Amino acid sequence: MTAFQRRLNAVTRRLPAQTLLETTGRVSGLPRRTPVGGRRVGDSFWLVSEFGERSQYIRNIRADPRVRVRLRGRWYTGTAHVLPDDDPIARLRRLPRLNGLAVRAMGVGAGHLTVRVDLEEGGSR
């Protein structure tokens, strides 16, 4: 993550309409909230990590796949699955256009990685 992105995330995570991914810090055990873009399809939320395995939230998911996703101001509990065999560029074409542009702009040259979060019924935990 770049210094610019760290500053941008600090601002955007406070916006009520911003989609957030909450993981559990693999060392601290504390909740870690990251602004993300993606799309809900049925009972799953799809996103593409612009920095792939280097993303802290990917490392946190690998340690504990239980996550929460805030969509339109509502929290959903789910289980995240990192999908290295999924084509992240093809997946980006199915995500909101602005998300695809942002991922490509921030992650040029990086190994993109697809994540699917299977959302549980009932919303928040």
PDB file of C-alpha atoms in Angstrom:
ATOM      1  CA  MET A   1       0.000   0.000   0.000  1.00  0.00           C
ATOM      2  CA  THR A   2       1.333   3.423  -0.899  1.00  0.00           C
ATOM      3  CA  ALA A   3       1.429   6.425   1.444  1.00  0.00           C
ATOM      4  CA  PHE A   4      -1.139   8.143  -0.799  1.00  0.00           C
ATOM      5  CA  GLN A   5      -3.487   5.172  -0.586  1.00  0.00           C
ATOM      6  CA  ARG A   6      -3.090   5.001   3.202  1.00  0.00           C
ATOM      7  CA  ARG A   7      -4.201   8.648   3.486  1.00  0.00           C
ATOM      8  CA  LEU A   8      -7.036   8.151   1.016  1.00  0.00           C
ATOM      9  CA  ASN A   9      -8.298   5.080   2.898  1.00  0.00           C
ATOM     10  CA  ALA A  10      -8.354   7.013   6.183  1.00  0.00           C
ATOM     11  CA  VAL A  11     -10.759   9.506   4.586  1.00  0.00           C
ATOM     12  CA  THR A  12     -12.929   7.150   2.524  1.00  0.00           C
ATOM     13  CA  ARG A  13     -13.541   4.632   5.314  1.00  0.00           C
ATOM     14  CA  ARG A  14     -15.460   7.391   7.139  1.00  0.00           C
ATOM     15  CA  LEU A  15     -17.879   7.962   4.250  1.00  0.00           C
ATOM     16  CA  PRO A  16     -21.244   6.333   5.048  1.00  0.00           C
ATOM     17  CA  ALA A  17     -21.799   5.009   1.513  1.00  0.00           C
ATOM     18  CA  GLN A  18     -18.295   3.550   1.132  1.00  0.00           C
ATOM     19  CA  THR A  19     -18.149  -0.242   0.999  1.00  0.00           C
ATOM     20  CA  LEU A  20     -15.829  -1.568   3.703  1.00  0.00           C
ATOM     21  CA  LEU A  21     -14.193  -4.939   4.238  1.00  0.00           C
ATOM     22  CA  GLU A  22     -13.507  -5.711   7.895  1.00  0.00           C
ATOM     23  CA  THR A  23     -10.924  -8.376   8.644  1.00  0.00           C
ATOM     24  CA  THR A  24      -9.294  -9.396  11.911  1.00  0.00           C
ATOM     25  CA  GLY A  25      -5.652  -8.370  12.226  1.00  0.00           C
ATOM     26  CA  ARG A  26      -3.570 -11.530  12.124  1.00  0.00           C
ATOM     27  CA  VAL A  27      -1.107 -10.196  14.716  1.00  0.00           C
ATOM     28  CA  SER A  28      -3.148  -7.715  16.762  1.00  0.00           C
ATOM     29  CA  GLY A  29      -6.509  -9.482  16.661  1.00  0.00           C
ATOM     30  CA  LEU A  30      -8.111  -6.055  16.166  1.00  0.00           C
ATOM     31  CA  PRO A  31     -10.727  -5.239  13.515  1.00  0.00           C
ATOM     32  CA  ARG A  32      -9.160  -3.766  10.354  1.00  0.00           C
ATOM     33  CA  ARG A  33     -11.423  -1.859   7.976  1.00  0.00           C
ATOM     34  CA  THR A  34     -10.432  -1.310   4.367  1.00  0.00           C
ATOM     35  CA  PRO A  35     -12.415   0.631   1.744  1.00  0.00           C
ATOM     36  CA  VAL A  36     -13.074  -1.665  -1.214  1.00  0.00           C
ATOM     37  CA  GLY A  37     -15.091  -1.704  -4.385  1.00  0.00           C
ATOM     38  CA  GLY A  38     -16.915  -4.675  -5.734  1.00  0.00           C
ATOM     39  CA  ARG A  39     -20.329  -6.076  -6.456  1.00  0.00           C
ATOM     40  CA  ARG A  40     -22.857  -8.176  -4.636  1.00  0.00           C
ATOM     41  CA  VAL A  41     -24.135 -11.080  -6.715  1.00  0.00           C
ATOM     42  CA  GLY A  42     -26.802 -13.045  -4.873  1.00  0.00           C
ATOM     43  CA  ASP A  43     -25.386 -14.079  -1.500  1.00  0.00           C
ATOM     44  CA  SER A  44     -21.777 -13.302  -2.458  1.00  0.00           C
ATOM     45  CA  PHE A  45     -19.720 -10.127  -2.626  1.00  0.00           C
ATOM     46  CA  TRP A  46     -16.918 -10.069  -5.216  1.00  0.00           C
ATOM     47  CA  LEU A  47     -13.843  -7.827  -5.223  1.00  0.00           C
ATOM     48  CA  VAL A  48     -10.390  -7.696  -6.759  1.00  0.00           C
ATOM     49  CA  SER A  49      -7.350  -6.852  -4.646  1.00  0.00           C
ATOM     50  CA  GLU A  50      -5.087  -4.483  -6.545  1.00  0.00           C
ATOM     51  CA  PHE A  51      -1.954  -5.636  -4.697  1.00  0.00           C
ATOM     52  CA  GLY A  52      -2.778  -9.337  -4.542  1.00  0.00           C
ATOM     53  CA  GLU A  53      -0.898 -11.319  -1.904  1.00  0.00           C
ATOM     54  CA  ARG A  54       0.871  -8.143  -0.731  1.00  0.00           C
ATOM     55  CA  SER A  55      -2.429  -6.655   0.519  1.00  0.00           C
ATOM     56  CA  GLN A  56      -2.674  -6.703   4.291  1.00  0.00           C
ATOM     57  CA  TYR A  57      -6.348  -7.646   4.110  1.00  0.00           C
ATOM     58  CA  ILE A  58      -5.472 -10.673   1.950  1.00  0.00           C
ATOM     59  CA  ARG A  59      -2.935 -11.756   4.577  1.00  0.00           C
ATOM     60  CA  ASN A  60      -5.568 -11.259   7.282  1.00  0.00           C
ATOM     61  CA  ILE A  61      -8.117 -13.309   5.301  1.00  0.00           C
ATOM     62  CA  ARG A  62      -5.604 -16.135   4.904  1.00  0.00           C
ATOM     63  CA  ALA A  63      -5.164 -16.177   8.706  1.00  0.00           C
ATOM     64  CA  ASP A  64      -8.906 -15.878   9.471  1.00  0.00           C
ATOM     65  CA  PRO A  65     -11.466 -15.891   6.644  1.00  0.00           C
ATOM     66  CA  ARG A  66     -14.310 -14.620   8.852  1.00  0.00           C
ATOM     67  CA  VAL A  67     -15.038 -11.068   7.709  1.00  0.00           C
ATOM     68  CA  ARG A  68     -17.694  -8.402   7.626  1.00  0.00           C
ATOM     69  CA  VAL A  69     -18.662  -6.284   4.625  1.00  0.00           C
ATOM     70  CA  ARG A  70     -20.487  -2.965   4.870  1.00  0.00           C
ATOM     71  CA  LEU A  71     -22.788  -2.486   1.883  1.00  0.00           C
ATOM     72  CA  ARG A  72     -24.923   0.642   1.640  1.00  0.00           C
ATOM     73  CA  GLY A  73     -24.477   1.288   5.354  1.00  0.00           C
ATOM     74  CA  ARG A  74     -25.435  -2.233   6.495  1.00  0.00           C
ATOM     75  CA  TRP A  75     -22.962  -4.770   7.867  1.00  0.00           C
ATOM     76  CA  TYR A  76     -22.971  -8.388   6.644  1.00  0.00           C
ATOM     77  CA  THR A  77     -21.018 -11.251   8.181  1.00  0.00           C
ATOM     78  CA  GLY A  78     -19.358 -13.658   5.790  1.00  0.00           C
ATOM     79  CA  THR A  79     -16.531 -15.989   4.907  1.00  0.00           C
ATOM     80  CA  ALA A  80     -13.897 -14.741   2.467  1.00  0.00           C
ATOM     81  CA  HIS A  81     -12.310 -16.977  -0.147  1.00  0.00           C
ATOM     82  CA  VAL A  82      -9.147 -15.944  -1.984  1.00  0.00           C
ATOM     83  CA  LEU A  83      -9.428 -17.307  -5.528  1.00  0.00           C
ATOM     84  CA  PRO A  84      -5.981 -17.425  -7.179  1.00  0.00           C
ATOM     85  CA  ASP A  85      -7.335 -19.445 -10.137  1.00  0.00           C
ATOM     86  CA  ASP A  86     -10.006 -16.853 -10.998  1.00  0.00           C
ATOM     87  CA  ASP A  87      -9.054 -14.400 -13.765  1.00  0.00           C
ATOM     88  CA  PRO A  88      -9.011 -11.038 -11.934  1.00  0.00           C
ATOM     89  CA  ILE A  89      -8.951  -8.976 -15.136  1.00  0.00           C
ATOM     90  CA  ALA A  90     -12.053 -10.772 -16.453  1.00  0.00           C
ATOM     91  CA  ARG A  91     -13.628 -10.359 -13.003  1.00  0.00           C
ATOM     92  CA  LEU A  92     -12.936  -6.604 -13.078  1.00  0.00           C
ATOM     93  CA  ARG A  93     -15.013  -6.367 -16.248  1.00  0.00           C
ATOM     94  CA  ARG A  94     -18.005  -7.623 -14.225  1.00  0.00           C
ATOM     95  CA  LEU A  95     -17.489  -5.174 -11.365  1.00  0.00           C
ATOM     96  CA  PRO A  96     -18.626  -1.538 -11.347  1.00  0.00           C
ATOM     97  CA  ARG A  97     -16.675   0.441 -13.943  1.00  0.00           C
ATOM     98  CA  LEU A  98     -15.255   2.903 -11.416  1.00  0.00           C
ATOM     99  CA  ASN A  99     -13.945   0.023  -9.309  1.00  0.00           C
ATOM    100  CA  GLY A 100     -12.193  -1.534 -12.283  1.00  0.00           C
ATOM    101  CA  LEU A 101     -10.559   1.764 -13.191  1.00  0.00           C
ATOM    102  CA  ALA A 102      -9.411   2.354  -9.607  1.00  0.00           C
ATOM    103  CA  VAL A 103      -7.927  -1.133  -9.246  1.00  0.00           C
ATOM    104  CA  ARG A 104      -6.097  -0.850 -12.549  1.00  0.00           C
ATOM    105  CA  ALA A 105      -4.804   2.646 -11.693  1.00  0.00           C
ATOM    106  CA  MET A 106      -3.621   1.735  -8.187  1.00  0.00           C
ATOM    107  CA  GLY A 107      -2.304  -1.701  -9.025  1.00  0.00           C
ATOM    108  CA  VAL A 108      -0.504  -1.315 -12.324  1.00  0.00           C
ATOM    109  CA  GLY A 109       2.039  -4.094 -12.545  1.00  0.00           C
ATOM    110  CA  ALA A 110       0.807  -5.810  -9.400  1.00  0.00           C
ATOM    111  CA  GLY A 111      -0.601  -9.315  -9.188  1.00  0.00           C
ATOM    112  CA  HIS A 112      -4.346  -8.755  -8.906  1.00  0.00           C
ATOM    113  CA  LEU A 113      -6.300 -11.321  -6.894  1.00  0.00           C
ATOM    114  CA  THR A 114     -10.018 -12.141  -6.787  1.00  0.00           C
ATOM    115  CA  VAL A 115     -11.855 -12.485  -3.475  1.00  0.00           C
ATOM    116  CA  ARG A 116     -15.367 -13.845  -2.980  1.00  0.00           C
ATOM    117  CA  VAL A 117     -17.148 -13.266   0.315  1.00  0.00           C
ATOM    118  CA  ASP A 118     -20.026 -15.664   0.977  1.00  0.00           C
ATOM    119  CA  LEU A 119     -22.480 -13.582   2.992  1.00  0.00           C
ATOM    120  CA  GLU A 120     -24.496 -15.132   5.796  1.00  0.00           C
ATOM    121  CA  GLU A 121     -28.223 -14.639   6.109  1.00  0.00           C
ATOM    122  CA  GLY A 122     -29.376 -12.053   8.604  1.00  0.00           C
ATOM    123  CA  GLY A 123     -26.759  -9.389   8.026  1.00  0.00           C
ATOM    124  CA  SER A 124     -24.603  -8.118  10.867  1.00  0.00           C
ATOM    125  CA  ARG A 125     -22.909 -10.122  13.607  1.00  0.00           C
TER     126      ARG A 125
END
